[in-house]
Coordinates of C-alpha atoms in Angstrom, one line a residue:
M491 CA 0.0 0.0 0.0
T492 CA 1.4 3.4 -1.0
A493 CA 1.2 6.8 0.6
S494 CA 1.3 10.1 -1.0
S495 CA 4.5 12.2 -0.8
P496 CA 4.7 14.9 1.9
V497 CA 3.3 18.3 0.8
T498 CA 5.2 21.5 1.4
D499 CA 3.4 24.8 2.3
E500 CA 4.4 26.1 -1.2
D501 CA 2.9 23.1 -2.9
R502 CA -0.3 23.3 -0.8
L503 CA -0.7 27.0 -1.7
R504 CA -0.2 26.3 -5.4
R505 CA -2.7 23.5 -5.3
I506 CA -5.3 25.6 -3.5
E507 CA -4.9 28.4 -6.1
Q508 CA -5.5 25.9 -8.9
I509 CA -8.7 24.7 -7.3
T510 CA -10.0 28.2 -6.4
D511 CA -9.1 29.8 -9.7
T512 CA -11.6 32.6 -10.3
T513 CA -11.4 32.1 -14.1
L514 CA -13.7 29.1 -13.7
A515 CA -16.6 31.3 -12.6
H516 CA -17.9 31.8 -16.1
L517 CA -18.6 28.0 -16.5
D518 CA -22.1 26.6 -15.9
T519 CA -22.6 24.2 -13.0
G520 CA -22.0 21.0 -15.0
D521 CA -18.9 22.2 -16.8
L522 CA -17.5 23.7 -13.6
L523 CA -17.9 20.5 -11.6
T524 CA -16.3 18.5 -14.3
E525 CA -13.3 20.9 -14.5
L526 CA -12.9 20.9 -10.7
L527 CA -13.1 17.1 -10.6
D528 CA -10.4 16.8 -13.2
R529 CA -8.1 19.2 -11.3
V530 CA -8.8 17.4 -8.0
R531 CA -7.9 14.0 -9.6
A532 CA -4.7 15.4 -10.9
L533 CA -3.7 17.2 -7.7
L534 CA -4.4 14.2 -5.5
Q535 CA -3.1 11.6 -8.1
A536 CA -6.5 9.9 -7.9
D537 CA -8.2 7.7 -10.6
T538 CA -11.8 8.7 -9.8
A539 CA -13.7 11.7 -8.4
A540 CA -17.4 12.3 -7.9
V541 CA -19.8 14.8 -6.5
L542 CA -23.1 13.6 -4.9
L543 CA -25.7 16.3 -3.9
I544 CA -28.5 15.8 -1.4
D545 CA -32.0 15.7 -2.9
A546 CA -34.8 18.1 -2.1
A547 CA -36.2 15.8 0.5
G548 CA -32.8 15.6 2.3
N549 CA -32.9 11.8 2.5
H550 CA -30.6 10.7 -0.4
L551 CA -27.4 11.7 -2.1
V552 CA -27.7 11.8 -5.8
A553 CA -24.7 11.4 -8.2
T554 CA -24.4 14.7 -10.0
A555 CA -20.9 14.8 -11.6
A556 CA -18.2 12.1 -11.9
R557 CA -14.8 11.5 -13.6
G558 CA -13.5 8.0 -13.9
I559 CA -16.8 6.6 -12.7
E560 CA -19.2 8.3 -15.0
E561 CA -21.6 5.4 -14.5
E562 CA -22.6 6.9 -11.2
V563 CA -24.3 9.8 -13.0
R564 CA -25.6 7.8 -15.9
Q565 CA -27.3 5.3 -13.7
G566 CA -28.6 7.9 -11.3
V567 CA -27.0 6.5 -8.2
R568 CA -28.8 7.3 -5.0
I569 CA -27.3 6.7 -1.6
P570 CA -29.3 7.0 1.6
V571 CA -27.9 9.6 4.0
G572 CA -26.2 7.8 6.9
Q573 CA -25.5 4.6 5.0
G574 CA -22.4 3.5 3.2
F575 CA -19.3 5.5 2.5
A576 CA -20.9 8.7 1.1
G577 CA -23.9 8.5 3.4
R578 CA -21.6 8.4 6.5
I579 CA -19.8 11.5 5.3
A580 CA -23.0 13.5 4.8
A581 CA -24.5 12.4 8.2
E582 CA -21.3 12.8 10.2
R583 CA -20.2 16.0 8.4
R584 CA -16.5 15.0 8.5
P585 CA -13.9 13.4 6.2
V586 CA -13.9 9.6 5.9
V587 CA -11.0 7.4 4.6
I588 CA -11.3 3.8 3.5
D589 CA -7.9 2.2 3.0
E590 CA -9.3 -1.0 1.6
V591 CA -12.8 -1.1 -0.1
D592 CA -15.0 -4.1 0.5
H593 CA -18.7 -5.0 0.9
S594 CA -18.8 -3.9 4.5
N595 CA -17.8 -0.3 4.0
V596 CA -19.1 0.6 0.6
L597 CA -22.8 0.6 -0.4
N598 CA -22.4 1.6 -4.1
P599 CA -21.7 -1.5 -6.2
I600 CA -20.2 0.6 -9.0
L601 CA -17.2 1.5 -6.7
R602 CA -16.6 -2.2 -6.2
D603 CA -17.2 -3.2 -9.8
K604 CA -14.6 -0.6 -10.9
D605 CA -12.1 -2.3 -8.6
I606 CA -11.5 0.9 -6.6
R607 CA -9.2 0.0 -3.7
S608 CA -9.0 3.2 -1.5
L609 CA -11.4 6.1 -1.0
L610 CA -11.3 9.6 0.6
G611 CA -14.4 11.7 0.9
V612 CA -15.4 15.0 2.5
P613 CA -18.7 16.9 3.0
L614 CA -19.8 19.8 0.9
I615 CA -20.9 22.4 3.3
A616 CA -22.1 25.9 2.5
E617 CA -23.5 28.4 5.1
G618 CA -23.7 25.6 7.6
D619 CA -25.8 23.3 5.4
V620 CA -24.6 20.0 4.0
L621 CA -25.1 20.1 0.3
G622 CA -23.5 16.8 -0.6
V623 CA -20.3 14.8 -0.7
L624 CA -17.0 15.0 -2.7
H625 CA -14.9 11.8 -2.9
V626 CA -11.9 10.5 -4.8
G627 CA -10.6 7.0 -5.3
T628 CA -7.6 5.0 -6.5
L629 CA -7.3 1.7 -8.4
R630 CA -4.4 0.7 -6.1
P631 CA -4.2 0.6 -2.3
R632 CA -3.3 3.9 -0.9
L633 CA -3.0 5.6 2.5
F634 CA -4.6 9.0 2.2
T635 CA -3.0 11.6 4.6
S636 CA -4.4 14.5 6.6
D637 CA -2.8 16.8 4.0
D638 CA -4.8 15.0 1.3
A639 CA -8.0 15.4 3.3
A640 CA -7.3 19.1 3.9
L641 CA -6.7 19.7 0.2
L642 CA -9.9 17.8 -0.7
Q643 CA -11.8 19.7 1.8
T644 CA -10.6 23.0 0.3
A645 CA -11.9 21.7 -3.1
A646 CA -15.1 20.7 -1.5
D647 CA -15.6 24.2 0.1
R648 CA -15.0 25.7 -3.4
I649 CA -17.5 23.3 -5.0
A650 CA -20.1 23.9 -2.3
L651 CA -19.9 27.6 -2.6
V652 CA -20.3 27.6 -6.4
T653 CA -22.9 24.9 -6.3
R654 CA -25.0 26.8 -3.8
T655 CA -24.7 30.0 -5.9
H656 CA -25.6 28.2 -9.2
L657 CA -28.4 26.2 -7.7
T658 CA -29.9 29.3 -6.2
G659 CA -29.8 31.0 -9.5
L660 CA -31.3 28.0 -11.2
D661 CA -34.1 27.8 -8.6
R662 CA -34.9 31.5 -9.1
A663 CA -35.0 31.2 -12.8
A664 CA -37.1 28.1 -12.7
A665 CA -39.4 29.6 -10.1
S666 CA -39.8 32.7 -12.2
V667 CA -40.8 30.8 -15.3
L668 CA -43.2 28.6 -13.3
Q669 CA -44.7 31.5 -11.4
R670 CA -45.3 33.6 -14.5
S671 CA -46.7 30.7 -16.5
L672 CA -49.2 30.1 -13.7
M673 CA -50.3 33.7 -13.3
P674 CA -53.2 34.6 -15.5
G675 CA -51.9 36.0 -18.8
A676 CA -54.9 38.3 -19.1
L677 CA -57.6 38.9 -16.6
P678 CA -61.2 38.3 -17.9
K679 CA -63.0 41.0 -19.8
V680 CA -66.3 41.5 -18.1
T681 CA -68.7 44.4 -18.9
G682 CA -69.3 46.5 -15.8
I683 CA -66.3 45.4 -13.9
D684 CA -62.5 46.1 -14.1
F685 CA -59.7 44.0 -12.9
A686 CA -56.0 44.8 -12.3
A687 CA -53.2 42.9 -10.7
R688 CA -49.6 43.0 -9.8
Y689 CA -47.0 40.5 -8.6
I690 CA -43.6 41.7 -7.1
P691 CA -41.0 39.1 -6.2
G692 CA -39.3 39.5 -2.8
E693 CA -35.6 40.4 -3.1
A694 CA -34.6 38.2 -0.2
G695 CA -35.6 34.9 -1.6
G696 CA -36.6 35.3 -5.2
L697 CA -40.0 34.2 -6.4
G698 CA -42.2 32.1 -4.2
G699 CA -45.7 30.9 -3.5
D700 CA -47.9 34.1 -3.8
W701 CA -50.5 34.0 -6.5
Y702 CA -53.8 35.5 -7.7
D703 CA -56.4 34.1 -10.1
V704 CA -59.7 35.1 -11.8
F705 CA -61.8 32.6 -13.8
P706 CA -65.3 32.2 -15.1
L707 CA -67.5 29.4 -13.6
P708 CA -70.1 27.4 -15.4
S709 CA -72.8 29.0 -13.3
G710 CA -72.0 32.4 -14.8
R711 CA -70.3 33.5 -11.7
L712 CA -66.6 34.6 -11.4
G713 CA -64.1 32.8 -9.2
V714 CA -61.5 35.1 -7.5
V715 CA -58.5 33.8 -5.6
I716 CA -55.5 35.2 -3.8
G717 CA -53.1 33.0 -1.9
D718 CA -49.7 32.7 -0.3
V719 CA -47.7 29.4 0.2
V720 CA -45.5 29.7 3.2
G721 CA -41.8 29.7 2.1
R722 CA -39.8 31.0 -0.8
G723 CA -38.1 29.7 -3.9
L724 CA -38.8 27.0 -6.4
Q725 CA -40.4 24.5 -4.1
S726 CA -43.0 27.1 -2.9
A727 CA -43.7 28.0 -6.6
V728 CA -44.2 24.3 -7.4
V729 CA -46.6 23.9 -4.5
M730 CA -48.4 27.0 -5.5
G731 CA -49.0 25.6 -9.0
R732 CA -50.5 22.4 -7.5
L733 CA -52.7 24.4 -5.1
R734 CA -53.9 26.7 -7.9
S735 CA -54.9 23.7 -10.1
A736 CA -56.6 21.9 -7.3
L737 CA -58.6 24.9 -6.2
R738 CA -59.8 25.5 -9.8
A739 CA -60.9 21.8 -10.0
F740 CA -62.8 22.1 -6.7
A741 CA -64.4 25.4 -7.8
L742 CA -66.1 23.5 -10.7
E743 CA -67.7 21.1 -8.2
E744 CA -68.6 23.2 -5.2
E745 CA -70.7 26.4 -5.1
D746 CA -69.8 27.5 -1.6
P747 CA -66.3 29.1 -1.1
A748 CA -65.9 27.5 2.3
E749 CA -66.5 24.1 0.8
V750 CA -63.9 24.8 -1.9
L751 CA -61.3 25.7 0.7
E752 CA -62.3 22.7 2.9
R753 CA -61.6 20.4 0.0
L754 CA -58.4 22.2 -0.8
D755 CA -57.3 21.8 2.9
A756 CA -58.0 18.1 2.7
N757 CA -56.0 17.8 -0.5
V758 CA -53.0 19.6 1.1
Q759 CA -53.1 17.6 4.3
H760 CA -53.3 14.3 2.3
F761 CA -50.8 14.9 -0.5
E762 CA -48.4 17.7 0.6
D763 CA -45.8 17.3 3.3
N764 CA -45.3 20.2 5.8
V765 CA -47.1 22.7 3.5
M766 CA -49.1 25.6 4.8
A767 CA -50.8 28.3 2.8
T768 CA -53.3 31.2 3.3
V769 CA -56.0 31.4 0.7
L770 CA -58.9 33.7 0.1
Y771 CA -61.6 32.5 -2.4
A772 CA -64.5 34.6 -3.5
I773 CA -67.4 34.1 -6.0
V774 CA -68.8 37.1 -7.7
E775 CA -72.5 36.8 -8.7
P776 CA -73.5 37.2 -12.4
S777 CA -75.4 40.4 -11.5
L778 CA -72.1 41.8 -10.0
E779 CA -74.2 43.1 -7.0
S780 CA -72.6 40.8 -4.4
L781 CA -70.0 38.2 -3.7
T782 CA -69.4 35.4 -1.3
L783 CA -66.0 34.7 0.2
S784 CA -64.2 32.6 2.6
T785 CA -60.6 33.1 3.9
A786 CA -58.3 30.4 5.1
G787 CA -55.9 32.4 7.3
H788 CA -55.6 35.2 4.7
L789 CA -55.8 38.8 5.5
P790 CA -59.2 40.4 4.9
P791 CA -59.7 42.5 1.7
V792 CA -60.1 46.2 1.7
M793 CA -63.5 47.6 0.5
A794 CA -63.9 51.1 -0.8
R795 CA -67.3 52.6 -1.7
S796 CA -67.9 55.9 -3.4
G797 CA -68.2 58.6 -0.8
H798 CA -66.9 56.4 2.0
A799 CA -63.5 55.8 3.5
A800 CA -61.9 52.4 2.6
A801 CA -62.0 49.8 5.4
L802 CA -61.2 46.1 6.0
V803 CA -64.0 43.8 5.2
N804 CA -65.5 42.3 8.4
V805 CA -65.0 38.6 7.5
P806 CA -64.2 35.7 9.9
V807 CA -60.7 34.3 9.2
D808 CA -60.4 30.5 9.5
L809 CA -57.4 28.3 9.8
P810 CA -54.8 28.3 6.9
V811 CA -54.9 25.2 4.7
G812 CA -52.5 22.4 5.7
V813 CA -52.5 23.3 9.4
S814 CA -54.8 20.8 11.2
V815 CA -58.4 19.8 11.5
G816 CA -60.4 22.8 12.9
P817 CA -63.9 24.1 13.1
P818 CA -66.0 24.3 10.0
R819 CA -65.0 27.0 7.5
R820 CA -67.3 30.0 7.1
T821 CA -68.7 31.9 4.1
T822 CA -69.6 35.6 4.2
T823 CA -71.7 37.5 1.7
I824 CA -70.9 41.1 1.0
E825 CA -72.5 43.7 -1.4
L826 CA -70.6 45.1 -4.3
P827 CA -72.5 48.2 -5.2
P828 CA -71.8 50.3 -8.3
Q829 CA -68.6 52.4 -8.1
S830 CA -67.2 50.2 -5.3
L831 CA -63.8 48.6 -5.2
L832 CA -62.4 45.5 -3.5
F833 CA -58.6 45.2 -3.0
L834 CA -57.1 41.8 -2.3
Y835 CA -53.4 41.4 -1.4
T836 CA -50.8 39.2 0.3
D837 CA -49.0 40.0 3.5
G838 CA -45.8 41.1 1.8
L839 CA -47.5 44.4 1.0
V840 CA -48.3 45.4 4.6
E841 CA -45.8 43.6 6.8
R842 CA -42.5 45.3 7.7
R843 CA -39.9 44.6 10.3
G844 CA -40.1 46.8 13.3
R845 CA -43.7 47.8 12.9
T846 CA -47.1 46.2 13.8
L847 CA -49.3 44.7 11.1
D848 CA -52.1 47.2 12.0
V849 CA -49.8 50.1 10.9
G850 CA -49.5 48.5 7.4
L851 CA -53.2 47.8 7.1
D852 CA -54.1 51.3 8.1
A853 CA -51.6 52.7 5.5
L854 CA -53.2 50.5 2.9
C855 CA -56.8 51.7 3.7
D856 CA -55.6 55.3 3.5
V857 CA -54.4 54.7 -0.1
V858 CA -57.3 52.7 -1.5
E859 CA -60.1 54.9 -3.0
A860 CA -63.2 53.7 -4.8
D861 CA -62.9 56.3 -7.5
S862 CA -59.5 55.2 -8.6
D863 CA -58.8 53.4 -11.9
A864 CA -58.0 49.8 -11.0
D865 CA -54.7 49.7 -12.8
A866 CA -53.6 53.1 -11.5
L867 CA -54.5 52.1 -8.0
C868 CA -52.0 49.2 -8.1
A869 CA -49.3 51.7 -9.1
T870 CA -50.3 54.1 -6.4
V871 CA -50.3 51.5 -3.7
L872 CA -46.9 50.2 -4.6
H873 CA -45.5 53.8 -4.7
R874 CA -46.9 54.6 -1.3
L875 CA -46.4 51.4 0.6
V876 CA -43.2 50.1 -1.1
G877 CA -41.5 53.0 -2.6
A878 CA -37.7 52.6 -2.9
D879 CA -37.5 50.1 0.0
P880 CA -36.4 46.5 -0.7
V881 CA -39.3 44.1 -0.7
H882 CA -38.3 41.2 1.5
D883 CA -41.4 39.1 0.8
D884 CA -43.4 38.5 -2.3
V885 CA -46.3 40.9 -3.0
A886 CA -49.4 39.9 -4.9
M887 CA -52.4 42.2 -5.3
L888 CA -55.7 42.1 -7.2
V889 CA -58.2 44.9 -7.7
I890 CA -61.9 44.3 -8.5
R891 CA -63.7 47.6 -9.4
R892 CA -67.4 47.7 -10.3
G893 CA -68.5 50.5 -12.6
V894 CA -71.8 52.2 -12.9
T895 CA -73.1 50.3 -15.9
P896 CA -75.5 47.5 -15.0
A897 CA -74.2 44.3 -16.5
I898 CA -74.4 40.6 -16.2
V899 CA -71.6 38.2 -16.8
P900 CA -72.4 35.8 -19.7
L901 CA -73.0 32.2 -18.7
N902 CA -70.6 29.7 -20.3
I903 CA -70.9 26.0 -19.4
V904 CA -68.7 23.3 -20.9
V905 CA -69.4 19.9 -19.4
P906 CA -69.4 16.2 -20.5
A907 CA -72.5 15.3 -22.4
V908 CA -73.9 12.8 -19.9
P909 CA -77.3 12.7 -18.1
R910 CA -76.0 13.5 -14.7
V911 CA -75.0 17.1 -15.7
L912 CA -78.6 18.1 -16.8
A913 CA -79.7 18.9 -13.2
D914 CA -76.7 21.1 -12.6
I915 CA -77.2 22.9 -15.9
R916 CA -80.8 23.6 -15.1
A917 CA -79.8 25.0 -11.6
A918 CA -77.1 27.2 -13.2
V919 CA -79.5 28.5 -15.9
R920 CA -82.2 29.2 -13.3
R921 CA -79.8 31.2 -11.1
W922 CA -78.4 33.1 -14.1
L923 CA -81.8 34.0 -15.4
G924 CA -82.8 35.4 -12.1
A925 CA -79.8 37.7 -12.1
A926 CA -80.6 38.7 -15.7
G927 CA -84.1 39.8 -14.7
A928 CA -86.2 36.9 -16.1
T929 CA -89.2 36.0 -14.0
G930 CA -92.5 34.1 -14.4
E931 CA -93.4 32.7 -17.8
D932 CA -90.2 34.0 -19.4
M933 CA -88.0 32.1 -17.0
A934 CA -90.1 29.0 -17.3
D935 CA -90.0 29.0 -21.1
I936 CA -86.3 29.6 -21.3
L937 CA -85.6 26.9 -18.7
V938 CA -87.7 24.4 -20.8
A939 CA -86.0 25.4 -24.1
A940 CA -82.5 25.2 -22.6
G941 CA -83.2 21.9 -20.9
E942 CA -84.6 20.4 -24.1
A943 CA -81.5 21.6 -26.1
A944 CA -79.1 20.2 -23.5
S945 CA -81.0 16.9 -23.3
N946 CA -80.9 16.5 -27.1
V947 CA -77.1 16.8 -27.1
V948 CA -76.8 14.2 -24.3
E949 CA -79.2 11.7 -26.0
H950 CA -78.5 12.2 -29.7
A951 CA -75.1 13.9 -30.4
Y952 CA -72.7 11.2 -29.4
G953 CA -72.1 7.5 -29.4
P954 CA -70.4 5.5 -26.6
G955 CA -67.3 7.6 -26.9
G956 CA -69.1 10.6 -25.5
G957 CA -68.2 14.3 -26.0
T958 CA -68.9 17.7 -24.6
L959 CA -71.9 20.0 -24.3
T960 CA -71.5 23.7 -24.4
L961 CA -74.2 26.1 -23.3
Q962 CA -73.9 29.9 -23.4
M963 CA -76.3 32.6 -22.4
E964 CA -76.0 36.3 -22.6
R965 CA -78.4 39.3 -22.3
E966 CA -78.6 41.5 -25.4
G967 CA -80.8 44.5 -24.7
G968 CA -84.2 43.2 -23.5
S969 CA -83.6 39.6 -24.7
V970 CA -81.7 36.5 -23.6
V971 CA -79.8 34.7 -26.3
T972 CA -79.0 31.0 -25.6
T973 CA -76.6 28.9 -27.7
V974 CA -76.2 25.1 -27.2
R975 CA -73.4 23.4 -29.1
D976 CA -72.0 19.9 -29.6
N977 CA -69.3 18.5 -31.9
G978 CA -70.8 15.1 -32.6
R979 CA -73.0 13.4 -35.2
W980 CA -76.6 13.1 -34.2
R981 CA -78.3 9.7 -34.0
S982 CA -81.9 9.1 -35.0
A983 CA -84.6 9.4 -32.3
R984 CA -85.5 6.2 -30.5
G985 CA -89.0 5.2 -29.4
H986 CA -92.3 7.0 -29.7
N987 CA -92.8 10.7 -29.3
R988 CA -89.0 11.2 -29.3
G989 CA -87.0 13.8 -31.1
R990 CA -89.6 16.6 -30.6
G991 CA -87.3 18.8 -28.5
T992 CA -86.6 21.1 -31.4
T993 CA -90.4 21.9 -31.8
L994 CA -90.6 22.6 -28.1
I995 CA -87.6 24.9 -28.2
R996 CA -89.2 26.8 -31.1
Q997 CA -92.5 27.2 -29.1
C998 CA -90.7 28.6 -26.1
S999 CA -88.6 31.2 -27.9
D1000 CA -89.1 34.2 -30.2
E1001 CA -86.4 33.2 -32.7
M1002 CA -84.6 29.9 -33.3
D1003 CA -81.8 28.8 -35.6
V1004 CA -80.2 25.4 -36.0
I1005 CA -76.9 24.8 -37.8
A1006 CA -75.9 21.2 -38.3
G1007 CA -72.7 19.9 -40.0
A1008 CA -69.9 17.5 -39.9
G1009 CA -68.3 19.4 -37.0
G1010 CA -71.4 19.3 -34.8
T1011 CA -74.8 21.0 -34.2
T1012 CA -75.4 24.5 -32.9
V1013 CA -78.9 25.6 -31.6
T1014 CA -79.4 29.3 -31.0
F1015 CA -82.6 30.8 -29.7
R1016 CA -83.7 34.2 -28.4
R1017 CA -86.4 35.1 -25.9
R1018 CA -87.4 38.6 -25.0
I1019 CA -87.9 39.1 -21.2
R1020 CA -90.6 41.6 -20.2
E1021 CA -89.8 44.3 -17.7
D1022 CA -93.2 44.0 -16.1
A1023 CA -93.2 40.2 -15.9
P1024 CA -95.1 39.0 -12.8

């Protein structure tokens, strides 16, 4: 068994300079690790060198770069922390030397298959955190010295520093792409209501888990969300994406904001580990006259009405999602009169070190005004509450401003063409017609016509493969225009007295048009609603 030659102070200094050469800074993470491993092999006269980094869960070391044993990376070697040669180094946070490799001291079979005889490994530590392990090996028995361990630890410190910097940059870039892809590209265009929003990443930790969302619901209502996943960086952005998708799915199935948040909470507690988030979910009625909301640990919104000072909405705040099982969540209904404004935000806007939260909330209420343009208000709030100060936490804000023009959001339903959806469609149409001003005979006739058109799609448009049913309603002047569409090929009516739906639709409407083709069938009918309907 051989030992390395004694190293003079001059040699040690020269070797350290080669490892910490600043000219390597321009290389990306992969090329940098490869270059450093080549230099480490040459300086220590080793045959192999490898870097293993701890995974996101902190339970395994994953082969990330290797020279002489490239199979480690190609095969995605994973070593449990605390087990085997590399696992011991990460767990004990100290160098480990193996003079003679055998089955008892090495877990990775590649090291044995390559006939590596001796190993030296050290931890990669940056800012007190273990990032991974750097190890070298020889194909002949060798006694690694304390000088060898010190030199390798110097290389490891260099690798840990650059790796932390590069990974942080990659996380921020990935989080930025993910966050911006999940934010609404454009807020819905709705007559009678204006939306505006902003997202400002925190300077301390890059992008994170704050988000806002606005989406139409099949009932003709609008879903409005603002939320904040606790934590920063890529992982928080990933969790935010999952929560956003889950909430949208639950919003299609539940009409009560509290029930939507209850299901979201169950989803988080079942599928997410150590995740907590505050979420406010609101549903704006088609008439735009009111909204219902529920808040899971999120700060209450600010309401501003024309001629009145802005104030926090008096809404009960329930537990955040992901915390524990608590009392039932609550839903609150608030009015949204003409020329009123609702301002939603995350805590990064109002929380500052060295001052109470109430101070930030009071400052926000002082800035919000009902007569402000929605987009201009976002700029004003940021100017007054943020200014030139660094933003340490993410900031998301969403403004909902109702104008003076009476309006109703068009109803847009897209559902599977199966019998079970017909009852839900009828309920949504009835609710929308009430908001649109239809009553008495007008409502009854439109309900019958829409129900027949939807039933025809379910029964005749598709075969066993199924398809979709689209129903749209909007008010044009004093009339309600309804369109029911499919993309199938109609089958012949079955049984006696079947296939008369079209006749019934025509009897219940003022005008009707049917367009059928290879791409499906579209039925459009118009019914005038009387102002003095009983």
